[in-house]
Amino acid sequence: MSKIEWTDKTWNVITGCTQVSPACQNCYAKALTKRLQGMAKKGCKGAEKYIKGWDEVEFHTDMLGHIFNFNKYHSGHKVFVNSMSDTFHDKVSYSHLKMLFNVMGARKDITFQVLTKREMRMYAFLTEHTELLTPNICVGVTAENQAMVDKRVDWLVYMKTEVKRFANKDIKIFVSCEPLLEYLDLSAYINELDWVILGGERANKKGRVMEFEWVKSLYEQCKEASTPFFFKQWGDCEKIVKDSLKGDDEILAKAIENTKDFPNFKQKGGK
Ligand code: SF4
């Protein structure tokens, strides 16, 4: 199982990335890639693809076939695609993106979760290649602050509308508010979203603070709109936040952290 609670497994076809927004400040993939590069240099099995390190974005075509390992990727699994990079990084060519989405389309018994911080490139590619959007693929963006809601979520929702208009396809879209860095108003989009994930920042005990009021507000926005809400974790500020809560807020915090909704993923032949 993956350590990322909202998925079952990760599938990493791309290595390396570039930081693009405040959410990237303490990127775990960057730190982990450096460690794995060190291991690759020592000849450790399994770490080979990280040999070029963080600064070189590389698409590993040999990793595509791994998704057909049915012992690892079971029917019904949720698979987070490229947790160690960003699928829509501008160094990933359209021909590689086509290969990746074709392979996802070939395993319709798996739900693929594609999360990006490059919303415009995702929009450009997927509205041009709507034929690659099979019902088992859901796409999302990170929105850690309001500026990213106004930009990234706006493009995401627009893409959903355009895919419906041009290809008559309903795609599942989600937003990951992790690390949540401020109060977010999702009201303009909440009814269009299929899923909201929320999490604090973990960064060697130096994660930025996530205030309870921001968490409470997002939870309430989702509840009111009946949008599935998944609380991942408080991050490094867990103790500070929880120690500050009293009475009803304490009870609500427990209810929030136990809310782990999933949307109704469409799979063929899944569990
Ligand atoms: S886009 Fe993702 S993988 Fe790339 S630097 Fe930002 S957080 Fe890290």
PDB file of C-alpha atoms and ligand atoms in Angstrom:
ATOM      1  CA  MET A   1       0.000   0.000   0.000  1.00  0.00           C
ATOM      2  CA  SER A   2       1.086   3.593  -0.577  1.00  0.00           C
ATOM      3  CA  LYS A   3       1.797   5.853   2.388  1.00  0.00           C
ATOM      4  CA  ILE A   4      -0.465   8.387   0.696  1.00  0.00           C
ATOM      5  CA  GLU A   5      -3.823   7.617   2.259  1.00  0.00           C
ATOM      6  CA  TRP A   6      -6.053   8.647  -0.634  1.00  0.00           C
ATOM      7  CA  THR A   7      -4.521   6.134  -3.003  1.00  0.00           C
ATOM      8  CA  ASP A   8      -3.516   2.465  -2.998  1.00  0.00           C
ATOM      9  CA  LYS A   9      -0.363   2.583  -5.065  1.00  0.00           C
ATOM     10  CA  THR A  10       1.897   4.992  -6.881  1.00  0.00           C
ATOM     11  CA  TRP A  11       3.202   4.532 -10.412  1.00  0.00           C
ATOM     12  CA  ASN A  12       6.203   6.680 -11.250  1.00  0.00           C
ATOM     13  CA  VAL A  13       7.050   6.979 -14.916  1.00  0.00           C
ATOM     14  CA  ILE A  14       8.672  10.424 -14.664  1.00  0.00           C
ATOM     15  CA  THR A  15      11.585  11.512 -12.493  1.00  0.00           C
ATOM     16  CA  GLY A  16      12.777  15.054 -11.769  1.00  0.00           C
ATOM     17  CA  CYS A  17      10.711  18.217 -11.558  1.00  0.00           C
ATOM     18  CA  THR A  18      10.819  22.010 -11.086  1.00  0.00           C
ATOM     19  CA  GLN A  19       9.226  23.942  -8.250  1.00  0.00           C
ATOM     20  CA  VAL A  20       6.408  26.160  -9.487  1.00  0.00           C
ATOM     21  CA  SER A  21       4.313  27.358  -6.581  1.00  0.00           C
ATOM     22  CA  PRO A  22       4.301  27.934  -2.809  1.00  0.00           C
ATOM     23  CA  ALA A  23       3.097  24.343  -2.291  1.00  0.00           C
ATOM     24  CA  CYS A  24       6.405  23.137  -3.753  1.00  0.00           C
ATOM     25  CA  GLN A  25       8.527  24.867  -1.109  1.00  0.00           C
ATOM     26  CA  ASN A  26       9.157  21.698   0.916  1.00  0.00           C
ATOM     27  CA  CYS A  27       8.576  19.184  -1.870  1.00  0.00           C
ATOM     28  CA  TYR A  28       8.978  15.652  -0.487  1.00  0.00           C
ATOM     29  CA  ALA A  29       9.720  14.308  -3.979  1.00  0.00           C
ATOM     30  CA  LYS A  30      12.789  16.524  -4.243  1.00  0.00           C
ATOM     31  CA  ALA A  31      14.248  15.316  -0.955  1.00  0.00           C
ATOM     32  CA  LEU A  32      13.411  11.702  -1.730  1.00  0.00           C
ATOM     33  CA  THR A  33      14.865  11.911  -5.244  1.00  0.00           C
ATOM     34  CA  LYS A  34      18.161  13.125  -3.805  1.00  0.00           C
ATOM     35  CA  ARG A  35      18.252  10.141  -1.459  1.00  0.00           C
ATOM     36  CA  LEU A  36      17.346   7.728  -4.240  1.00  0.00           C
ATOM     37  CA  GLN A  37      19.973   9.238  -6.522  1.00  0.00           C
ATOM     38  CA  GLY A  38      22.560   8.522  -3.842  1.00  0.00           C
ATOM     39  CA  MET A  39      21.330   4.942  -3.634  1.00  0.00           C
ATOM     40  CA  ALA A  40      21.387   4.613  -7.440  1.00  0.00           C
ATOM     41  CA  LYS A  41      25.018   5.729  -7.462  1.00  0.00           C
ATOM     42  CA  LYS A  42      25.809   2.946  -5.010  1.00  0.00           C
ATOM     43  CA  GLY A  43      24.143   0.472  -7.355  1.00  0.00           C
ATOM     44  CA  CYS A  44      21.025  -0.176  -5.266  1.00  0.00           C
ATOM     45  CA  LYS A  45      18.453  -2.215  -7.142  1.00  0.00           C
ATOM     46  CA  GLY A  46      15.187  -0.378  -7.836  1.00  0.00           C
ATOM     47  CA  ALA A  47      16.721   3.097  -7.547  1.00  0.00           C
ATOM     48  CA  GLU A  48      18.318   3.111 -11.029  1.00  0.00           C
ATOM     49  CA  LYS A  49      15.816   5.469 -12.631  1.00  0.00           C
ATOM     50  CA  TYR A  50      16.788   8.237 -10.182  1.00  0.00           C
ATOM     51  CA  ILE A  51      20.446   8.266 -11.267  1.00  0.00           C
ATOM     52  CA  LYS A  52      20.118  11.637 -13.050  1.00  0.00           C
ATOM     53  CA  GLY A  53      18.670  13.272  -9.970  1.00  0.00           C
ATOM     54  CA  TRP A  54      16.134  16.031  -9.491  1.00  0.00           C
ATOM     55  CA  ASP A  55      17.113  18.644 -12.076  1.00  0.00           C
ATOM     56  CA  GLU A  56      16.685  16.458 -15.122  1.00  0.00           C
ATOM     57  CA  VAL A  57      13.110  15.619 -16.000  1.00  0.00           C
ATOM     58  CA  GLU A  58      13.041  12.199 -17.597  1.00  0.00           C
ATOM     59  CA  PHE A  59      10.224  10.025 -18.925  1.00  0.00           C
ATOM     60  CA  HIS A  60      10.958   6.333 -18.375  1.00  0.00           C
ATOM     61  CA  THR A  61       9.202   4.398 -21.128  1.00  0.00           C
ATOM     62  CA  ASP A  62      10.338   1.145 -19.490  1.00  0.00           C
ATOM     63  CA  MET A  63       8.097   1.984 -16.508  1.00  0.00           C
ATOM     64  CA  LEU A  64       4.939   1.990 -18.631  1.00  0.00           C
ATOM     65  CA  GLY A  65       4.685  -1.781 -18.698  1.00  0.00           C
ATOM     66  CA  HIS A  66       4.911  -2.013 -14.903  1.00  0.00           C
ATOM     67  CA  ILE A  67       1.243  -1.145 -14.588  1.00  0.00           C
ATOM     68  CA  PHE A  68       0.450  -4.536 -16.134  1.00  0.00           C
ATOM     69  CA  ASN A  69       1.963  -6.294 -13.137  1.00  0.00           C
ATOM     70  CA  PHE A  70      -1.336  -7.618 -11.813  1.00  0.00           C
ATOM     71  CA  ASN A  71       0.270  -8.863  -8.609  1.00  0.00           C
ATOM     72  CA  LYS A  72       1.245  -5.321  -7.682  1.00  0.00           C
ATOM     73  CA  TYR A  73      -1.534  -3.288  -9.282  1.00  0.00           C
ATOM     74  CA  HIS A  74      -4.708  -5.152  -8.428  1.00  0.00           C
ATOM     75  CA  SER A  75      -8.015  -4.774 -10.121  1.00  0.00           C
ATOM     76  CA  GLY A  76      -9.942  -2.063  -8.238  1.00  0.00           C
ATOM     77  CA  HIS A  77      -6.837  -0.231  -7.052  1.00  0.00           C
ATOM     78  CA  LYS A  78      -6.530   3.529  -7.050  1.00  0.00           C
ATOM     79  CA  VAL A  79      -3.166   4.525  -8.527  1.00  0.00           C
ATOM     80  CA  PHE A  80      -1.558   7.932  -8.077  1.00  0.00           C
ATOM     81  CA  VAL A  81       0.335   8.654 -11.292  1.00  0.00           C
ATOM     82  CA  ASN A  82       3.742  10.323 -10.933  1.00  0.00           C
ATOM     83  CA  SER A  83       3.859  11.125  -7.245  1.00  0.00           C
ATOM     84  CA  MET A  84       7.570  11.940  -7.725  1.00  0.00           C
ATOM     85  CA  SER A  85       7.097  14.552 -10.455  1.00  0.00           C
ATOM     86  CA  ASP A  86       4.397  16.424 -12.358  1.00  0.00           C
ATOM     87  CA  THR A  87       2.824  14.609 -15.313  1.00  0.00           C
ATOM     88  CA  PHE A  88       2.315  17.873 -17.226  1.00  0.00           C
ATOM     89  CA  HIS A  89       5.801  19.287 -16.716  1.00  0.00           C
ATOM     90  CA  ASP A  90       6.790  21.117 -19.911  1.00  0.00           C
ATOM     91  CA  LYS A  91       9.738  18.756 -20.389  1.00  0.00           C
ATOM     92  CA  VAL A  92       7.339  15.840 -20.847  1.00  0.00           C
ATOM     93  CA  SER A  93       6.543  15.672 -24.563  1.00  0.00           C
ATOM     94  CA  TYR A  94       3.070  15.220 -25.993  1.00  0.00           C
ATOM     95  CA  SER A  95       4.131  11.894 -27.500  1.00  0.00           C
ATOM     96  CA  HIS A  96       5.112  10.643 -24.039  1.00  0.00           C
ATOM     97  CA  LEU A  97       1.863  11.956 -22.567  1.00  0.00           C
ATOM     98  CA  LYS A  98      -0.044  10.083 -25.255  1.00  0.00           C
ATOM     99  CA  MET A  99       1.784   6.862 -24.389  1.00  0.00           C
ATOM    100  CA  LEU A 100       1.024   7.359 -20.708  1.00  0.00           C
ATOM    101  CA  PHE A 101      -2.694   8.013 -21.212  1.00  0.00           C
ATOM    102  CA  ASN A 102      -3.002   5.150 -23.700  1.00  0.00           C
ATOM    103  CA  VAL A 103      -1.584   2.762 -21.122  1.00  0.00           C
ATOM    104  CA  MET A 104      -3.993   4.084 -18.478  1.00  0.00           C
ATOM    105  CA  GLY A 105      -6.817   3.490 -20.920  1.00  0.00           C
ATOM    106  CA  ALA A 106      -5.665  -0.095 -21.311  1.00  0.00           C
ATOM    107  CA  ARG A 107      -6.140  -0.840 -17.597  1.00  0.00           C
ATOM    108  CA  LYS A 108      -9.739   0.120 -17.147  1.00  0.00           C
ATOM    109  CA  ASP A 109      -9.986  -1.925 -13.964  1.00  0.00           C
ATOM    110  CA  ILE A 110      -7.789   0.639 -12.169  1.00  0.00           C
ATOM    111  CA  THR A 111      -8.649   4.214 -11.192  1.00  0.00           C
ATOM    112  CA  PHE A 112      -5.804   6.538 -12.144  1.00  0.00           C
ATOM    113  CA  GLN A 113      -5.384   9.755 -10.165  1.00  0.00           C
ATOM    114  CA  VAL A 114      -3.450  12.403 -12.080  1.00  0.00           C
ATOM    115  CA  LEU A 115      -2.599  15.487 -10.030  1.00  0.00           C
ATOM    116  CA  THR A 116      -0.831  18.525 -11.462  1.00  0.00           C
ATOM    117  CA  LYS A 117       0.333  22.042 -10.752  1.00  0.00           C
ATOM    118  CA  ARG A 118       0.592  22.707 -14.506  1.00  0.00           C
ATOM    119  CA  GLU A 119      -3.103  23.241 -15.166  1.00  0.00           C
ATOM    120  CA  MET A 120      -2.765  25.093 -18.462  1.00  0.00           C
ATOM    121  CA  ARG A 121      -0.626  22.410 -20.033  1.00  0.00           C
ATOM    122  CA  MET A 122      -3.060  19.789 -18.801  1.00  0.00           C
ATOM    123  CA  TYR A 123      -5.924  21.784 -20.294  1.00  0.00           C
ATOM    124  CA  ALA A 124      -4.139  22.214 -23.633  1.00  0.00           C
ATOM    125  CA  PHE A 125      -3.219  18.542 -23.918  1.00  0.00           C
ATOM    126  CA  LEU A 126      -6.441  16.953 -22.745  1.00  0.00           C
ATOM    127  CA  THR A 127      -8.825  19.211 -24.655  1.00  0.00           C
ATOM    128  CA  GLU A 128      -6.814  18.403 -27.792  1.00  0.00           C
ATOM    129  CA  HIS A 129      -6.814  14.679 -27.003  1.00  0.00           C
ATOM    130  CA  THR A 130     -10.185  14.010 -25.438  1.00  0.00           C
ATOM    131  CA  GLU A 131     -10.098  10.510 -26.946  1.00  0.00           C
ATOM    132  CA  LEU A 132      -7.486   9.634 -24.291  1.00  0.00           C
ATOM    133  CA  LEU A 133      -9.824  10.435 -21.418  1.00  0.00           C
ATOM    134  CA  THR A 134     -11.287   7.110 -20.359  1.00  0.00           C
ATOM    135  CA  PRO A 135     -13.753   6.940 -17.415  1.00  0.00           C
ATOM    136  CA  ASN A 136     -11.129   5.371 -15.129  1.00  0.00           C
ATOM    137  CA  ILE A 137      -8.913   8.491 -15.253  1.00  0.00           C
ATOM    138  CA  CYS A 138      -9.587  11.356 -12.867  1.00  0.00           C
ATOM    139  CA  VAL A 139      -7.608  14.551 -12.984  1.00  0.00           C
ATOM    140  CA  GLY A 140      -6.908  17.123 -10.325  1.00  0.00           C
ATOM    141  CA  VAL A 141      -4.940  20.204  -9.387  1.00  0.00           C
ATOM    142  CA  THR A 142      -3.249  21.413  -6.234  1.00  0.00           C
ATOM    143  CA  ALA A 143      -4.705  24.554  -4.647  1.00  0.00           C
ATOM    144  CA  GLU A 144      -2.811  25.573  -1.551  1.00  0.00           C
ATOM    145  CA  ASN A 145      -3.928  29.214  -1.506  1.00  0.00           C
ATOM    146  CA  GLN A 146      -6.683  31.360  -2.986  1.00  0.00           C
ATOM    147  CA  ALA A 147      -4.552  32.516  -5.912  1.00  0.00           C
ATOM    148  CA  MET A 148      -4.198  28.869  -6.972  1.00  0.00           C
ATOM    149  CA  VAL A 149      -7.932  28.282  -6.542  1.00  0.00           C
ATOM    150  CA  ASP A 150      -8.663  31.245  -8.796  1.00  0.00           C
ATOM    151  CA  LYS A 151      -6.154  30.041 -11.380  1.00  0.00           C
ATOM    152  CA  ARG A 152      -5.801  26.280 -11.232  1.00  0.00           C
ATOM    153  CA  VAL A 153      -9.274  25.250 -10.148  1.00  0.00           C
ATOM    154  CA  ASP A 154     -10.736  27.675 -12.663  1.00  0.00           C
ATOM    155  CA  TRP A 155      -8.843  25.966 -15.513  1.00  0.00           C
ATOM    156  CA  LEU A 156      -9.738  22.527 -14.196  1.00  0.00           C
ATOM    157  CA  VAL A 157     -13.459  23.276 -14.100  1.00  0.00           C
ATOM    158  CA  TYR A 158     -13.259  24.971 -17.490  1.00  0.00           C
ATOM    159  CA  MET A 159     -11.570  21.851 -18.865  1.00  0.00           C
ATOM    160  CA  LYS A 160     -14.367  19.664 -17.524  1.00  0.00           C
ATOM    161  CA  THR A 161     -16.919  21.888 -19.275  1.00  0.00           C
ATOM    162  CA  GLU A 162     -14.984  21.906 -22.535  1.00  0.00           C
ATOM    163  CA  VAL A 163     -14.483  18.127 -22.553  1.00  0.00           C
ATOM    164  CA  LYS A 164     -18.229  17.722 -22.068  1.00  0.00           C
ATOM    165  CA  ARG A 165     -18.985  20.244 -24.828  1.00  0.00           C
ATOM    166  CA  PHE A 166     -16.570  18.879 -27.420  1.00  0.00           C
ATOM    167  CA  ALA A 167     -16.479  15.173 -26.622  1.00  0.00           C
ATOM    168  CA  ASN A 168     -19.634  14.663 -24.556  1.00  0.00           C
ATOM    169  CA  LYS A 169     -17.544  13.041 -21.821  1.00  0.00           C
ATOM    170  CA  ASP A 170     -18.037  13.447 -18.083  1.00  0.00           C
ATOM    171  CA  ILE A 171     -14.678  13.510 -16.375  1.00  0.00           C
ATOM    172  CA  LYS A 172     -14.038  13.270 -12.656  1.00  0.00           C
ATOM    173  CA  ILE A 173     -12.073  16.196 -11.270  1.00  0.00           C
ATOM    174  CA  PHE A 174     -10.551  16.805  -7.864  1.00  0.00           C
ATOM    175  CA  VAL A 175      -8.634  19.396  -5.890  1.00  0.00           C
ATOM    176  CA  SER A 176      -5.845  18.680  -3.447  1.00  0.00           C
ATOM    177  CA  CYS A 177      -5.524  21.457  -0.851  1.00  0.00           C
ATOM    178  CA  GLU A 178      -2.206  20.261   0.477  1.00  0.00           C
ATOM    179  CA  PRO A 179      -0.382  21.887   2.056  1.00  0.00           C
ATOM    180  CA  LEU A 180      -3.241  24.185   2.987  1.00  0.00           C
ATOM    181  CA  LEU A 181      -1.649  27.597   3.513  1.00  0.00           C
ATOM    182  CA  GLU A 182      -4.607  29.922   4.011  1.00  0.00           C
ATOM    183  CA  TYR A 183      -8.378  30.243   4.080  1.00  0.00           C
ATOM    184  CA  LEU A 184      -9.895  29.079   0.784  1.00  0.00           C
ATOM    185  CA  ASP A 185     -13.175  30.040  -0.793  1.00  0.00           C
ATOM    186  CA  LEU A 186     -14.202  27.265  -3.201  1.00  0.00           C
ATOM    187  CA  SER A 187     -17.783  28.495  -3.575  1.00  0.00           C
ATOM    188  CA  ALA A 188     -17.459  29.357  -7.272  1.00  0.00           C
ATOM    189  CA  TYR A 189     -16.427  25.775  -8.092  1.00  0.00           C
ATOM    190  CA  ILE A 190     -17.536  23.471  -5.310  1.00  0.00           C
ATOM    191  CA  ASN A 191     -20.598  22.111  -7.131  1.00  0.00           C
ATOM    192  CA  GLU A 192     -18.452  21.081 -10.092  1.00  0.00           C
ATOM    193  CA  LEU A 193     -15.826  19.264  -8.046  1.00  0.00           C
ATOM    194  CA  ASP A 194     -16.011  15.520  -7.505  1.00  0.00           C
ATOM    195  CA  TRP A 195     -13.554  15.405  -4.628  1.00  0.00           C
ATOM    196  CA  VAL A 196     -11.591  17.645  -2.275  1.00  0.00           C
ATOM    197  CA  ILE A 197      -8.503  16.404  -0.412  1.00  0.00           C
ATOM    198  CA  LEU A 198      -7.116  18.390   2.492  1.00  0.00           C
ATOM    199  CA  GLY A 199      -3.800  18.102   4.281  1.00  0.00           C
ATOM    200  CA  GLY A 200      -1.255  19.992   6.329  1.00  0.00           C
ATOM    201  CA  GLU A 201       2.426  20.147   5.579  1.00  0.00           C
ATOM    202  CA  ARG A 202       5.009  17.655   6.775  1.00  0.00           C
ATOM    203  CA  ALA A 203       8.563  18.907   6.404  1.00  0.00           C
ATOM    204  CA  ASN A 204      10.865  17.495   9.049  1.00  0.00           C
ATOM    205  CA  LYS A 205       8.851  19.233  11.772  1.00  0.00           C
ATOM    206  CA  LYS A 206       9.137  22.542   9.931  1.00  0.00           C
ATOM    207  CA  GLY A 207       5.854  22.325   8.045  1.00  0.00           C
ATOM    208  CA  ARG A 208       3.924  25.566   7.756  1.00  0.00           C
ATOM    209  CA  VAL A 209       0.964  26.082  10.038  1.00  0.00           C
ATOM    210  CA  MET A 210      -2.529  25.064   8.973  1.00  0.00           C
ATOM    211  CA  GLU A 211      -5.133  26.855  11.065  1.00  0.00           C
ATOM    212  CA  PHE A 212      -8.193  25.039  12.331  1.00  0.00           C
ATOM    213  CA  GLU A 213     -10.549  27.740  11.003  1.00  0.00           C
ATOM    214  CA  TRP A 214      -9.299  27.142   7.432  1.00  0.00           C
ATOM    215  CA  VAL A 215      -9.840  23.394   7.817  1.00  0.00           C
ATOM    216  CA  LYS A 216     -13.278  23.856   9.330  1.00  0.00           C
ATOM    217  CA  SER A 217     -14.339  26.187   6.548  1.00  0.00           C
ATOM    218  CA  LEU A 218     -13.284  23.805   3.763  1.00  0.00           C
ATOM    219  CA  TYR A 219     -14.972  20.893   5.499  1.00  0.00           C
ATOM    220  CA  GLU A 220     -18.191  22.898   5.840  1.00  0.00           C
ATOM    221  CA  GLN A 221     -18.070  24.096   2.228  1.00  0.00           C
ATOM    222  CA  CYS A 222     -17.802  20.462   1.092  1.00  0.00           C
ATOM    223  CA  LYS A 223     -20.518  19.209   3.438  1.00  0.00           C
ATOM    224  CA  GLU A 224     -22.919  21.922   2.333  1.00  0.00           C
ATOM    225  CA  ALA A 225     -22.370  21.070  -1.326  1.00  0.00           C
ATOM    226  CA  SER A 226     -22.274  17.288  -0.665  1.00  0.00           C
ATOM    227  CA  THR A 227     -18.833  17.170  -2.271  1.00  0.00           C
ATOM    228  CA  PRO A 228     -16.748  14.182  -1.107  1.00  0.00           C
ATOM    229  CA  PHE A 229     -14.095  15.385   1.335  1.00  0.00           C
ATOM    230  CA  PHE A 230     -10.955  13.512   2.351  1.00  0.00           C
ATOM    231  CA  PHE A 231      -8.981  14.677   5.364  1.00  0.00           C
ATOM    232  CA  LYS A 232      -5.416  13.430   5.031  1.00  0.00           C
ATOM    233  CA  GLN A 233      -3.516  14.762   8.037  1.00  0.00           C
ATOM    234  CA  TRP A 234      -2.774  17.866  10.098  1.00  0.00           C
ATOM    235  CA  GLY A 235       0.900  17.981   9.211  1.00  0.00           C
ATOM    236  CA  ASP A 236       3.640  19.126  11.548  1.00  0.00           C
ATOM    237  CA  CYS A 237       1.306  21.579  13.310  1.00  0.00           C
ATOM    238  CA  GLU A 238      -0.994  18.820  14.604  1.00  0.00           C
ATOM    239  CA  LYS A 239      -0.137  19.251  18.268  1.00  0.00           C
ATOM    240  CA  ILE A 240      -0.287  23.064  18.231  1.00  0.00           C
ATOM    241  CA  VAL A 241      -3.656  23.076  16.473  1.00  0.00           C
ATOM    242  CA  LYS A 242      -5.252  20.346  18.543  1.00  0.00           C
ATOM    243  CA  ASP A 243      -3.979  21.711  21.856  1.00  0.00           C
ATOM    244  CA  SER A 244      -5.641  25.018  21.066  1.00  0.00           C
ATOM    245  CA  LEU A 245      -9.093  23.491  20.541  1.00  0.00           C
ATOM    246  CA  LYS A 246     -11.838  23.355  23.141  1.00  0.00           C
ATOM    247  CA  GLY A 247     -15.444  22.155  23.405  1.00  0.00           C
ATOM    248  CA  ASP A 248     -17.361  21.931  20.140  1.00  0.00           C
ATOM    249  CA  ASP A 249     -14.279  22.659  18.051  1.00  0.00           C
ATOM    250  CA  GLU A 250     -12.521  19.672  19.607  1.00  0.00           C
ATOM    251  CA  ILE A 251     -15.446  17.411  18.718  1.00  0.00           C
ATOM    252  CA  LEU A 252     -15.625  18.861  15.207  1.00  0.00           C
ATOM    253  CA  ALA A 253     -11.886  18.346  14.681  1.00  0.00           C
ATOM    254  CA  LYS A 254     -12.346  14.627  15.427  1.00  0.00           C
ATOM    255  CA  ALA A 255     -15.225  14.401  12.976  1.00  0.00           C
ATOM    256  CA  ILE A 256     -13.169  16.181  10.327  1.00  0.00           C
ATOM    257  CA  GLU A 257     -10.112  13.956  10.717  1.00  0.00           C
ATOM    258  CA  ASN A 258     -12.301  10.881  10.420  1.00  0.00           C
ATOM    259  CA  THR A 259     -13.844  12.069   7.165  1.00  0.00           C
ATOM    260  CA  LYS A 260     -12.241  10.071   4.383  1.00  0.00           C
ATOM    261  CA  ASP A 261     -14.757  10.206   1.539  1.00  0.00           C
ATOM    262  CA  PHE A 262     -14.044   8.990  -1.953  1.00  0.00           C
ATOM    263  CA  PRO A 263     -16.018   9.833  -5.064  1.00  0.00           C
ATOM    264  CA  ASN A 264     -17.733   7.088  -6.959  1.00  0.00           C
ATOM    265  CA  PHE A 265     -14.865   6.026  -9.202  1.00  0.00           C
ATOM    266  CA  LYS A 266     -15.820   4.333 -12.428  1.00  0.00           C
ATOM    267  CA  GLN A 267     -13.880   1.183 -13.200  1.00  0.00           C
ATOM    268  CA  LYS A 268     -14.546  -1.802 -15.355  1.00  0.00           C
ATOM    269  CA  GLY A 269     -14.036  -5.144 -13.722  1.00  0.00           C
ATOM    270  CA  GLY A 270     -12.910  -3.519 -10.451  1.00  0.00           C
ATOM    271  CA  LYS A 271     -13.875  -4.506  -6.918  1.00  0.00           C
TER     272      LYS A 271
HETATM  273  S1  SF4 B   1       5.139  20.071  -8.854  1.00  0.00           S
HETATM  274 FE1  SF4 B   1       5.041  18.469  -7.277  1.00  0.00          FE
HETATM  275  S2  SF4 B   1       6.859  17.225  -7.625  1.00  0.00           S
HETATM  276 FE2  SF4 B   1       7.169  19.129  -8.755  1.00  0.00          FE
HETATM  277  S3  SF4 B   1       8.291  20.427  -7.326  1.00  0.00           S
HETATM  278 FE3  SF4 B   1       6.126  20.888  -7.035  1.00  0.00          FE
HETATM  279  S4  SF4 B   1       5.467  19.544  -5.347  1.00  0.00           S
HETATM  280 FE4  SF4 B   1       7.410  18.771  -6.135  1.00  0.00          FE
END
